[in-house]
Amino acid sequence: MEILKTKREIRAVVKKAKESKRRIGFVPTMGYLHKGHLALIQNSMEDGCFTVVSIFVNPLQFGPSEDFQRYPRDIERDISILEKAKVDAVFLPSDDEMYPAGHLTVVSVPNLSGKFEGAIRPGHFTGVCTIVAKLFNIVQPHRAYFGWKDAQQLVVIRRMVKDLDFDISVIGVQTVREPDGLAASSRNVYLSEDQRRRALVLSRALQEIRQMVEYNKIIDAEVLISRGREIIKSEQVELQYLEAVELENFEIIKNIRKNTGIIGAIKVDKVRLIDNIIWD
Ligand code: PAF
């Protein structure tokens, strides 16, 4: 596995792989890797791609009062996970490599970026789009893999790719869950035992909604959402949103059908968690 720290180095490695007719699969991450990241990597490898993973905790996507400083980091552990997974190359740029002095340009996807996660975390998706666009330009992959766990991020990136004519297929990979149902996330490490027990209410509510849709054939969003909210209220957590949306534009909908989803966010004390179910 090659470990590259500069844009020049990663570009040279990708160029060589392309010369040997390999397709490039790209998995951008902020590190502290978990099963969800491994599923993205596995998808890229199963697609036969020369697989590049980037690890970069992107300061631009964190708000001033968010967890950038304390975001979990363990590069040595990550590298050993990636080596075992037989990833071909890892891009580990420094802050200066990605945002040298004088860097001004940002990429934003208005409207879509202002809803739900974007309303609670102003500027978040502009930070995400800016770094992802830069990484796409550096790595120039054929395919890029993102988890459905961050559904709005995936949809915003798909919009950006389409609008800016990136010749990249954006592949959405199903959410990976812990045995207790919690969606895999680097931030799960923040949860104490008691907080984790309370956090499970979100996946439980979503699971019940899924049953109501798929077994009881209830598609009325008002009915589904009010049941979900009731379940979440039974636990000591703060519900930030629970809504049924159209996946393409994140507009609130009245009935569940193909290409819709239920998205939710809660706060367990200071820890924010998001999760969803999608019918794509
Ligand atoms: O999902 C993430 O880990 C990040 O938002 C991403 C896509 C790597 C951009 O920093």
XYZ file of N, CA and C and ligand atoms in Angstrom:
850
model
N 0.852 -1.194 0.000
C 0.000 0.000 0.000
C 0.890 1.247 0.000
N 0.602 2.156 -0.917
C 1.416 3.374 -0.961
C 0.766 4.468 -0.115
N 1.606 5.192 0.639
C 1.090 6.286 1.467
C 1.657 7.592 0.901
N 0.764 8.450 0.440
C 1.208 9.662 -0.238
C 0.727 10.892 0.509
N 1.628 11.872 0.618
C 1.250 13.053 1.403
C 1.049 14.303 0.548
N 1.528 14.249 -0.694
C 1.379 15.452 -1.517
C 0.511 15.168 -2.745
N -0.029 16.269 -3.287
C -0.878 16.139 -4.475
C -0.067 15.567 -5.630
N 1.198 16.023 -5.721
C 2.061 15.545 -6.808
C 2.227 14.035 -6.743
N 2.478 13.541 -5.517
C 2.703 12.086 -5.364
C 1.459 11.278 -5.717
N 0.297 11.704 -5.189
C -0.915 10.907 -5.446
C -1.273 10.955 -6.937
N -1.060 12.130 -7.553
C -1.360 12.241 -8.994
C -0.496 11.274 -9.794
N 0.785 11.144 -9.399
C 1.709 10.269 -10.132
C 1.273 8.805 -9.979
N 0.857 8.424 -8.764
C 0.442 7.037 -8.517
C -0.827 6.708 -9.323
N -1.767 7.653 -9.328
C -3.020 7.427 -10.067
C -2.734 7.348 -11.577
N -1.830 8.202 -12.032
C -1.498 8.222 -13.467
C -0.950 6.852 -13.890
N -0.056 6.319 -13.036
C 0.549 5.006 -13.341
C -0.532 3.912 -13.384
N -1.450 3.965 -12.402
C -2.520 2.954 -12.366
C -3.388 3.068 -13.628
N -3.666 4.299 -14.039
C -4.499 4.484 -15.243
C -3.762 3.991 -16.479
N -2.422 4.180 -16.500
C -1.645 3.698 -17.653
C -1.705 2.179 -17.759
N -1.844 1.508 -16.571
C -2.007 0.044 -16.665
C -3.483 -0.341 -16.732
N -4.273 0.597 -17.239
C -5.696 0.351 -17.556
C -6.543 0.022 -16.338
N -6.115 0.483 -15.154
C -6.954 0.274 -13.970
C -7.981 1.387 -13.879
N -9.153 1.051 -13.351
C -10.148 2.084 -13.040
C -9.906 2.510 -11.607
N -10.124 3.774 -11.325
C -9.792 4.293 -9.997
C -11.073 4.427 -9.171
N -11.076 3.793 -7.997
C -12.189 3.941 -7.048
C -11.690 4.773 -5.872
N -12.482 5.760 -5.480
C -12.009 6.701 -4.453
C -12.956 6.723 -3.263
N -12.378 6.609 -2.060
C -13.155 6.673 -0.815
C -12.593 7.820 0.039
N -13.242 9.000 -0.004
C -12.760 10.091 0.852
C -13.241 9.883 2.286
N -12.360 10.088 3.264
C -12.753 9.914 4.665
C -12.088 10.999 5.524
N -12.563 11.076 6.759
C -11.876 11.934 7.737
C -11.176 11.036 8.768
N -10.992 9.776 8.420
C -10.236 8.879 9.294
C -11.048 8.337 10.455
N -10.330 7.786 11.427
C -10.933 7.057 12.545
C -11.906 6.030 11.965
N -11.320 5.163 11.143
C -12.102 4.291 10.259
C -12.928 3.262 11.022
N -14.083 2.961 10.467
C -14.981 1.977 11.074
C -15.579 1.117 9.957
N -16.494 0.216 10.375
C -17.080 -0.748 9.431
C -17.745 -0.076 8.223
N -18.287 1.115 8.449
C -18.951 1.824 7.349
C -17.935 2.168 6.260
N -16.749 2.648 6.681
C -15.705 2.966 5.695
C -15.258 1.692 4.975
N -15.163 0.598 5.755
C -14.704 -0.663 5.141
C -15.683 -1.146 4.078
N -16.978 -0.882 4.299
C -17.973 -1.264 3.285
C -17.754 -0.455 1.999
N -17.390 0.826 2.144
C -17.136 1.652 0.952
C -15.931 1.101 0.193
N -14.885 0.763 0.968
C -13.651 0.238 0.374
C -13.940 -1.091 -0.334
N -14.703 -1.940 0.358
C -15.020 -3.252 -0.208
C -15.775 -3.106 -1.538
N -16.715 -2.138 -1.580
C -17.455 -1.910 -2.827
C -16.508 -1.528 -3.962
N -15.559 -0.658 -3.644
C -14.609 -0.217 -4.671
C -13.755 -1.395 -5.142
N -13.323 -2.236 -4.178
C -12.469 -3.361 -4.560
C -13.273 -4.400 -5.352
N -14.516 -4.627 -4.920
C -15.343 -5.587 -5.663
C -15.648 -5.098 -7.080
N -15.635 -3.775 -7.251
C -15.826 -3.230 -8.603
C -14.541 -3.347 -9.426
N -13.500 -3.909 -8.820
C -12.236 -4.128 -9.537
C -11.377 -2.881 -9.636
N -11.673 -1.880 -8.808
C -10.955 -0.609 -8.922
C -9.618 -0.617 -8.181
N -8.680 0.165 -8.685
C -7.478 0.548 -7.938
C -8.007 1.522 -6.886
N -7.919 1.118 -5.616
C -8.670 1.847 -4.581
C -7.811 2.839 -3.815
N -8.233 4.097 -3.883
C -7.530 5.180 -3.180
C -8.432 5.660 -2.042
N -7.862 5.731 -0.825
C -8.598 6.274 0.325
C -7.885 7.549 0.757
N -8.650 8.615 1.006
C -7.998 9.808 1.568
C -8.425 9.949 3.024
N -7.496 10.444 3.830
C -7.818 10.754 5.230
C -7.443 12.213 5.445
N -8.458 13.027 5.703
C -8.202 14.449 5.933
C -9.363 15.012 6.749
N -9.062 15.478 7.959
C -10.109 16.091 8.784
C -10.219 17.539 8.296
N -11.294 17.786 7.566
C -11.431 19.029 6.801
C -11.947 20.177 7.679
N -11.073 21.131 8.034
C -11.520 22.187 8.949
C -12.693 22.997 8.401
N -12.770 23.101 7.067
C -13.790 23.958 6.445
C -15.223 23.474 6.675
N -15.406 22.206 7.016
C -16.784 21.711 7.173
C -17.263 21.708 8.615
N -16.430 22.226 9.530
C -16.817 22.310 10.939
C -17.150 23.760 11.274
N -18.257 23.967 12.001
C -18.603 25.307 12.477
C -17.693 25.688 13.640
N -17.668 27.001 13.997
C -16.758 27.475 15.049
C -16.990 26.787 16.399
N -18.248 26.358 16.675
C -18.467 25.731 17.982
C -18.557 24.205 17.856
N -18.107 23.671 16.725
C -18.187 22.212 16.538
C -16.893 21.518 16.970
N -16.826 20.200 16.683
C -15.806 19.349 17.306
C -14.536 19.142 16.476
N -14.128 20.153 15.663
C -12.941 19.954 14.827
C -11.705 19.549 15.653
N -11.472 20.277 16.758
C -10.249 20.002 17.541
C -10.281 18.604 18.146
N -11.458 18.219 18.646
C -11.490 16.935 19.338
C -11.990 15.781 18.469
N -12.176 16.037 17.165
C -12.617 14.956 16.276
C -11.625 13.792 16.406
N -12.120 12.536 16.589
C -11.176 11.433 16.851
C -10.193 11.204 15.702
N -8.926 11.054 16.069
C -7.875 10.831 15.058
C -6.948 9.721 15.549
N -6.594 8.792 14.697
C -5.594 7.767 15.026
C -5.044 7.214 13.712
N -4.067 7.940 13.187
C -3.559 7.620 11.849
C -2.917 6.232 11.805
N -2.172 5.882 12.863
C -1.503 4.579 12.820
C -2.502 3.423 12.751
N -3.559 3.540 13.572
C -4.617 2.521 13.549
C -5.264 2.479 12.158
N -5.554 3.665 11.602
C -6.194 3.728 10.279
C -5.323 3.058 9.219
N -4.017 3.346 9.270
C -3.129 2.789 8.244
C -3.100 1.261 8.347
N -3.089 0.769 9.587
C -3.039 -0.689 9.695
C -4.361 -1.311 9.205
N -5.487 -0.649 9.457
C -6.778 -1.141 8.927
C -6.745 -1.152 7.392
N -6.216 -0.084 6.807
C -6.210 0.022 5.337
C -5.257 -0.990 4.705
N -4.151 -1.244 5.416
C -3.206 -2.253 4.915
C -3.873 -3.629 4.885
N -4.560 -3.941 5.989
C -5.254 -5.251 6.061
C -6.328 -5.350 4.989
N -6.977 -4.226 4.705
C -8.048 -4.232 3.694
C -7.489 -4.283 2.274
N -6.171 -4.193 2.138
C -5.472 -4.265 0.846
C -5.822 -3.105 -0.106
N -5.978 -1.943 0.524
C -6.199 -0.724 -0.257
C -4.921 -0.443 -1.060
N -5.034 0.147 -2.251
C -3.840 0.364 -3.070
C -3.056 1.598 -2.649
N -3.771 2.694 -2.345
C -3.052 3.925 -2.004
C -3.847 4.754 -1.005
N -3.112 5.415 -0.113
C -3.744 6.302 0.871
C -3.191 7.705 0.666
N -4.090 8.667 0.601
C -3.671 10.072 0.470
C -3.893 10.734 1.818
N -2.796 11.230 2.387
C -2.811 11.802 3.747
C -2.277 13.238 3.711
N -3.012 14.153 3.127
C -2.455 15.509 2.978
C -2.478 16.289 4.290
N -1.610 17.283 4.388
C -1.633 18.196 5.543
C -2.643 19.306 5.253
N -2.948 20.113 6.271
C -3.851 21.256 6.072
C -3.277 22.201 5.013
N -1.941 22.410 5.070
C -1.301 23.331 4.115
C -1.350 22.809 2.686
N -1.285 21.486 2.560
C -1.329 20.889 1.216
C -2.715 21.141 0.588
N -3.761 21.062 1.425
C -5.108 21.239 0.885
C -5.533 22.711 0.842
N -5.138 23.459 1.854
C -5.538 24.880 1.913
C -4.302 25.748 2.122
N -3.469 25.889 1.079
C -2.282 26.735 1.239
C -2.698 28.190 1.471
N -1.793 28.976 2.025
C -2.094 30.383 2.298
C -2.660 31.026 1.032
N -3.695 31.820 1.193
C -4.271 32.516 0.037
C -5.441 31.763 -0.593
N -5.712 30.555 -0.117
C -6.823 29.771 -0.676
C -8.144 30.502 -0.417
N -8.924 30.751 -1.459
C -10.165 31.525 -1.282
C -11.408 30.825 -1.799
N -11.245 30.000 -2.808
C -12.405 29.485 -3.537
C -13.192 28.459 -2.726
N -14.514 28.569 -2.796
C -15.360 27.544 -2.192
C -16.376 27.061 -3.232
N -16.904 25.867 -2.986
C -17.927 25.313 -3.871
C -19.194 25.175 -3.052
N -20.278 25.773 -3.519
C -21.489 25.611 -2.726
C -22.670 25.217 -3.595
N -23.556 24.458 -2.988
C -24.759 23.955 -3.669
C -25.935 24.554 -2.901
N -26.340 25.789 -3.275
C -27.367 26.453 -2.482
C -28.679 25.663 -2.458
N -29.551 26.076 -1.616
C -30.872 25.459 -1.464
C -30.756 24.092 -0.783
N -30.289 23.084 -1.538
C -30.135 21.738 -0.948
C -29.281 21.776 0.319
N -28.260 22.628 0.296
C -27.321 22.701 1.416
C -27.855 23.466 2.611
N -28.995 24.134 2.422
C -29.508 24.964 3.515
C -30.525 24.238 4.387
N -30.889 23.020 3.975
C -31.949 22.311 4.706
C -31.366 21.360 5.747
N -32.174 20.965 6.692
C -31.840 19.922 7.683
C -30.424 20.081 8.231
N -29.485 19.204 7.825
C -28.121 19.300 8.361
C -27.533 20.690 8.105
N -27.815 21.207 6.929
C -27.253 22.504 6.546
C -27.848 23.643 7.356
N -29.120 23.496 7.777
C -29.757 24.549 8.579
C -29.165 24.541 9.984
N -28.867 23.349 10.485
C -28.322 23.234 11.839
C -26.817 23.522 11.847
N -26.169 23.193 10.729
C -24.715 23.384 10.637
C -24.404 24.312 9.444
N -24.646 25.628 9.609
C -24.460 26.531 8.466
C -23.030 26.440 7.917
N -22.928 26.364 6.619
C -21.607 26.317 5.973
C -21.036 24.908 5.862
N -21.670 23.950 6.529
C -21.122 22.590 6.546
C -20.965 22.006 5.136
N -22.043 22.096 4.336
C -21.965 21.445 3.025
C -21.063 22.219 2.049
N -20.900 23.512 2.279
C -19.940 24.246 1.439
C -18.536 23.719 1.728
N -18.262 23.455 3.006
C -16.972 22.864 3.375
C -16.800 21.487 2.760
N -17.867 20.685 2.820
C -17.796 19.325 2.263
C -17.577 19.402 0.741
N -18.396 20.219 0.071
C -18.294 20.280 -1.401
C -16.933 20.808 -1.840
N -16.417 21.782 -1.108
C -15.120 22.357 -1.491
C -14.029 21.290 -1.400
N -13.984 20.557 -0.293
C -12.918 19.559 -0.156
C -13.136 18.396 -1.123
N -14.395 17.989 -1.302
C -14.640 16.842 -2.190
C -14.301 17.228 -3.639
N -14.651 18.455 -4.036
C -14.325 18.894 -5.406
C -12.806 18.926 -5.587
N -12.091 19.417 -4.576
C -10.624 19.468 -4.673
C -10.057 18.046 -4.763
N -10.560 17.161 -3.900
C -10.054 15.779 -3.909
C -10.375 15.092 -5.245
N -11.567 15.370 -5.778
C -11.926 14.782 -7.088
C -10.946 15.272 -8.162
N -10.607 16.563 -8.111
C -9.677 17.100 -9.113
C -8.274 16.526 -8.952
N -7.906 16.229 -7.714
C -6.557 15.701 -7.465
C -6.490 14.217 -7.846
N -7.458 13.449 -7.351
C -7.409 11.986 -7.532
C -7.948 11.577 -8.917
N -8.877 12.360 -9.436
C -9.514 12.061 -10.733
C -9.971 10.598 -10.840
N -10.838 10.193 -9.901
C -11.295 8.799 -9.936
C -12.383 8.583 -10.993
N -12.621 7.304 -11.320
C -13.775 6.978 -12.172
C -15.026 6.872 -11.307
N -14.820 6.347 -10.089
C -15.956 6.133 -9.191
C -15.597 6.653 -7.808
N -16.602 7.192 -7.098
C -16.364 7.630 -5.708
C -17.490 7.069 -4.853
N -17.138 6.634 -3.652
C -18.063 5.890 -2.796
C -18.404 6.690 -1.545
N -19.696 6.836 -1.269
C -20.165 7.562 -0.085
C -21.270 6.741 0.574
N -21.370 6.867 1.919
C -22.376 6.095 2.644
C -23.734 6.783 2.629
N -24.786 5.972 2.574
C -26.155 6.518 2.675
C -26.437 7.026 4.079
N -25.606 6.653 5.059
C -25.770 7.147 6.430
C -25.830 8.697 6.411
N -24.958 9.316 5.605
C -24.988 10.770 5.431
C -25.739 11.064 4.139
N -27.058 10.808 4.177
C -27.856 10.851 2.951
C -27.814 12.227 2.284
N -27.909 13.282 3.102
C -27.956 14.619 2.501
C -26.608 14.952 1.846
N -25.531 14.518 2.502
C -24.198 14.732 1.921
C -24.103 14.046 0.552
N -24.576 12.813 0.488
C -24.521 12.058 -0.766
C -25.312 12.776 -1.866
N -26.488 13.270 -1.506
C -27.339 13.925 -2.505
C -26.720 15.265 -2.944
N -26.155 16.002 -1.984
C -25.513 17.287 -2.319
C -24.310 17.031 -3.246
N -23.542 15.984 -2.950
C -22.361 15.692 -3.785
C -22.793 15.246 -5.185
N -23.849 14.449 -5.246
C -24.352 14.044 -6.582
C -24.768 15.269 -7.392
N -25.415 16.228 -6.718
C -25.846 17.464 -7.399
C -24.618 18.224 -7.919
N -23.597 18.340 -7.040
C -22.379 19.065 -7.419
C -21.706 18.393 -8.621
N -21.627 17.059 -8.576
C -20.969 16.308 -9.653
C -21.691 16.536 -10.979
N -23.027 16.539 -10.892
C -23.824 16.747 -12.100
C -23.650 18.193 -12.596
N -23.808 19.144 -11.668
C -23.785 20.555 -12.082
C -22.408 20.989 -12.589
N -21.344 20.427 -12.009
C -19.992 20.855 -12.413
C -19.360 19.903 -13.436
N -20.163 18.965 -13.939
C -19.708 18.061 -15.007
C -18.470 17.249 -14.653
N -18.387 16.813 -13.401
C -17.316 15.866 -13.062
C -17.668 14.537 -13.735
N -16.684 13.930 -14.376
C -16.943 12.642 -15.045
C -16.681 11.511 -14.041
N -17.510 11.466 -12.991
C -17.295 10.520 -11.890
C -18.644 9.911 -11.528
N -18.686 8.579 -11.342
C -19.930 7.972 -10.840
C -19.886 7.997 -9.326
N -20.921 8.564 -8.736
C -21.003 8.606 -7.268
C -21.857 7.432 -6.808
N -21.231 6.528 -6.062
C -21.920 5.303 -5.644
C -22.339 5.440 -4.184
N -23.620 5.223 -3.924
C -24.129 5.256 -2.543
C -24.099 3.851 -1.963
N -23.528 3.716 -0.777
C -23.405 2.397 -0.137
C -24.273 2.381 1.129
N -24.989 1.271 1.275
C -25.933 1.114 2.398
C -25.271 1.326 3.765
N -26.007 1.890 4.688
C -25.509 2.133 6.048
C -25.131 0.822 6.737
N -23.988 0.830 7.402
C -23.572 -0.338 8.183
C -23.944 -0.061 9.633
N -24.513 -1.074 10.301
C -24.953 -0.885 11.687
C -24.181 -1.766 12.648
N -24.054 -1.280 13.875
C -23.496 -2.091 14.952
C -24.550 -3.151 15.290
N -24.157 -4.229 16.005
C -25.141 -5.276 16.323
C -26.372 -4.725 17.063
N -26.217 -3.639 17.841
C -27.378 -3.089 18.547
C -28.230 -2.158 17.671
N -27.842 -1.952 16.425
C -28.662 -1.148 15.507
C -28.112 0.252 15.268
N -27.161 0.700 16.089
C -26.610 2.050 15.918
C -25.844 2.129 14.587
N -26.109 3.189 13.820
C -25.401 3.352 12.551
C -23.923 3.612 12.829
N -23.029 2.925 12.105
C -21.580 3.104 12.328
C -21.194 4.547 12.024
N -20.425 5.155 12.929
C -19.970 6.536 12.752
C -18.743 6.753 13.621
N -17.806 7.574 13.131
C -16.600 7.860 13.931
C -16.993 8.538 15.242
N -18.103 9.282 15.218
C -18.505 10.033 16.413
C -19.135 9.146 17.496
N -19.426 7.864 17.185
C -20.006 6.979 18.213
C -19.069 6.844 19.407
N -17.790 7.089 19.177
C -16.796 6.966 20.245
C -17.047 8.003 21.359
N -17.776 9.068 21.043
C -18.075 10.095 22.057
C -19.087 9.610 23.096
N -19.833 8.534 22.765
C -20.969 8.152 23.613
C -20.545 7.310 24.814
N -21.013 7.691 25.991
C -20.819 6.837 27.165
C -21.815 5.675 27.036
N -21.708 4.712 27.948
C -22.600 3.556 27.874
C -24.068 3.992 27.959
N -24.339 4.915 28.891
C -25.715 5.365 29.082
C -26.200 6.179 27.866
N -25.304 7.022 27.330
C -25.691 7.829 26.165
C -25.961 6.926 24.963
N -25.156 5.891 24.834
C -25.340 4.973 23.705
C -26.690 4.262 23.802
N -27.051 3.866 25.026
C -28.340 3.209 25.238
C -29.467 4.159 24.803
N -29.343 5.442 25.184
C -30.381 6.416 24.817
C -30.368 6.697 23.307
N -29.146 6.711 22.736
C -29.003 7.028 21.302
C -29.735 6.025 20.418
N -29.863 4.797 20.919
C -30.481 3.737 20.108
C -31.938 4.024 19.759
N -32.538 5.005 20.472
C -33.948 5.295 20.216
C -34.174 5.741 18.766
N -33.161 6.386 18.166
C -33.331 6.866 16.790
C -33.418 5.697 15.804
N -32.475 4.744 15.913
C -32.537 3.612 14.971
C -33.774 2.757 15.253
N -34.190 2.715 16.537
C -35.392 1.942 16.882
C -36.639 2.573 16.237
N -36.720 3.889 16.314
C -37.873 4.588 15.719
C -37.890 4.370 14.203
N -36.712 4.466 13.582
C -36.641 4.291 12.127
C -36.999 2.855 11.734
N -36.543 1.922 12.562
C -36.827 0.512 12.295
C -38.336 0.249 12.358
N -38.985 0.866 13.366
C -40.434 0.662 13.479
C -41.155 1.282 12.270
N -40.661 2.449 11.849
C -41.279 3.084 10.672
C -41.109 2.178 9.447
N -39.928 1.592 9.320
C -39.692 0.696 8.180
C -40.710 -0.463 8.174
N -40.929 -1.026 9.366
C -41.906 -2.122 9.479
C -43.287 -1.650 9.061
N -43.658 -0.435 9.531
C -44.992 0.087 9.214
C -45.153 0.241 7.699
N -44.068 0.672 7.028
C -44.146 0.879 5.576
C -44.140 -0.469 4.851
N -43.164 -1.318 5.225
C -42.947 -2.509 4.405
C -43.885 -3.669 4.740
N -44.330 -3.767 5.995
C -45.226 -4.881 6.354
C -46.674 -4.441 6.454
N -46.899 -3.258 7.073
C -48.290 -2.816 7.245
C -48.762 -1.931 6.085
N -47.827 -1.651 5.154
C -48.153 -0.874 3.950
C -48.736 0.510 4.270
N -48.263 1.106 5.358
C -48.685 2.479 5.681
C -47.698 3.423 4.994
N -48.194 4.296 4.121
C -47.261 5.184 3.418
C -47.513 6.656 3.754
N -48.508 6.926 4.577
C -48.833 8.293 4.964
C -47.741 8.838 5.889
N -46.998 9.821 5.390
C -45.833 10.321 6.132
C -46.227 10.889 7.495
N -47.397 11.545 7.556
C -47.810 12.156 8.830
C -47.955 11.082 9.920
N -48.569 9.956 9.537
C -48.775 8.850 10.481
C -47.421 8.286 10.917
N -46.545 8.084 9.927
C -45.244 7.463 10.211
C -44.383 8.375 11.088
N -44.370 9.647 10.730
C -43.507 10.584 11.464
C -44.036 10.794 12.877
N -45.371 10.842 13.040
C -45.853 11.082 14.408
C -45.562 9.864 15.288
N -45.607 8.659 14.737
C -45.231 7.471 15.521
C -43.721 7.525 15.876
N -42.903 7.907 14.887
C -41.455 8.005 15.120
C -41.139 9.010 16.213
N -41.805 10.178 16.145
C -41.549 11.232 17.147
C -41.954 10.763 18.536
N -43.079 10.023 18.586
C -43.568 9.497 19.865
C -42.511 8.568 20.488
N -41.937 7.704 19.669
C -40.915 6.767 20.172
C -39.705 7.560 20.682
N -39.280 8.534 19.892
C -38.079 9.295 20.279
C -38.323 10.082 21.565
N -39.555 10.602 21.716
C -39.885 11.376 22.931
C -39.837 10.518 24.187
N -39.926 9.185 24.021
C -39.943 8.312 25.194
C -38.552 8.204 25.829
N -37.549 8.759 25.170
C -36.181 8.655 25.694
C -35.642 10.056 25.987
N -34.630 10.115 26.848
C -34.057 11.412 27.217
C -33.061 11.890 26.172
N -33.585 12.303 25.023
C -32.723 12.849 23.960
C -33.457 14.056 23.377
N -32.709 14.910 22.665
C -33.356 16.061 22.010
C -33.559 15.724 20.535
N -34.830 15.744 20.100
C -35.111 15.465 18.684
C -34.875 16.744 17.885
N -33.979 16.689 16.895
C -33.728 17.888 16.084
C -34.611 17.909 14.842
N -34.723 16.783 14.191
C -35.717 16.668 13.120
C -35.989 15.203 12.815
N -37.176 14.946 12.345
C -37.546 13.634 11.813
C -38.556 13.935 10.720
N -38.191 13.694 9.484
C -39.074 14.070 8.371
C -38.988 13.051 7.241
N -40.065 12.997 6.476
C -40.066 12.190 5.254
C -39.738 13.126 4.096
N -38.756 12.757 3.293
C -38.318 13.662 2.218
C -38.148 12.935 0.894
N -38.211 13.728 -0.152
C -37.871 13.293 -1.502
C -36.343 13.270 -1.546
N -35.750 12.169 -2.008
C -34.285 12.099 -1.921
C -33.573 13.073 -2.860
N -34.211 13.379 -3.988
C -33.513 14.211 -4.967
C -33.301 15.647 -4.476
N -34.297 16.158 -3.703
C -34.196 17.587 -3.351
C -34.417 17.858 -1.859
N -34.626 16.807 -1.113
C -34.867 16.939 0.333
C -36.085 17.799 0.680
N -37.066 17.806 -0.227
C -38.355 18.460 0.059
C -39.198 17.497 0.890
N -39.955 18.068 1.861
C -40.832 17.233 2.688
C -41.974 16.685 1.825
N -42.298 15.401 2.030
C -43.331 14.754 1.198
C -44.498 14.252 2.063
N -45.568 13.904 1.379
C -46.764 13.446 2.097
C -46.852 11.926 2.144
N -46.297 11.259 1.118
C -46.385 9.793 1.051
C -45.042 9.175 0.711
N -44.775 8.022 1.323
C -43.546 7.281 1.004
C -43.723 6.587 -0.340
N -42.710 6.689 -1.171
C -42.677 5.959 -2.449
C -41.210 5.769 -2.805
N -40.926 5.313 -4.013
C -39.547 5.115 -4.439
C -38.793 6.462 -4.401
N -37.510 6.407 -4.090
C -36.677 7.619 -4.035
C -37.090 8.606 -2.951
N -37.584 8.063 -1.858
C -37.870 8.904 -0.695
C -37.157 8.296 0.512
N -37.168 9.035 1.587
C -36.514 8.517 2.784
C -37.050 9.217 4.019
N -36.713 8.658 5.171
C -37.032 9.327 6.434
C -35.697 9.651 7.075
N -35.500 10.921 7.362
C -34.211 11.339 7.906
C -34.428 11.853 9.325
N -33.465 11.572 10.190
C -33.624 12.019 11.572
C -32.309 12.458 12.175
N -32.396 13.368 13.142
C -31.208 13.803 13.897
C -31.624 13.994 15.344
N -30.785 13.503 16.245
C -31.036 13.734 17.673
C -29.745 14.209 18.330
N -29.942 14.816 19.503
C -28.774 15.155 20.324
C -28.906 14.374 21.610
N -27.852 13.642 21.942
C -27.815 12.932 23.215
C -26.823 13.721 24.052
N -27.343 14.534 24.966
C -26.524 15.524 25.673
C -25.823 16.386 24.609
N -24.458 16.314 24.537
C -23.808 17.190 23.532
C -23.531 16.480 22.207
N -23.821 15.176 22.147
C -23.441 14.409 20.949
C -24.600 14.372 19.946
N -24.319 14.856 18.718
C -25.339 14.826 17.655
C -25.222 13.544 16.868
N -26.354 12.921 16.548
C -26.339 11.708 15.741
C -27.383 11.831 14.644
N -27.037 11.352 13.453
C -28.033 11.340 12.377
C -28.199 9.907 11.884
N -29.364 9.644 11.322
C -29.625 8.314 10.774
C -30.800 8.450 9.799
N -31.067 7.428 9.037
C -32.176 7.504 8.080
C -32.539 6.117 7.587
N -33.692 6.055 6.931
C -34.006 4.888 6.112
C -34.369 5.428 4.743
N -33.950 4.710 3.733
C -34.227 5.219 2.382
C -34.851 4.125 1.530
N -35.675 4.570 0.628
C -36.238 3.658 -0.388
C -35.764 4.213 -1.715
N -34.589 3.752 -2.183
C -34.027 4.358 -3.410
C -34.109 3.402 -4.597
O -18.186 11.979 5.178
C -17.052 12.412 5.490
O -16.277 11.748 6.165
C -16.624 13.791 5.020
O -17.685 14.674 5.024
C -15.908 13.778 3.664
C -16.839 13.320 2.553
C -14.690 12.867 3.722
C -15.419 15.184 3.308
O -14.541 15.678 4.250
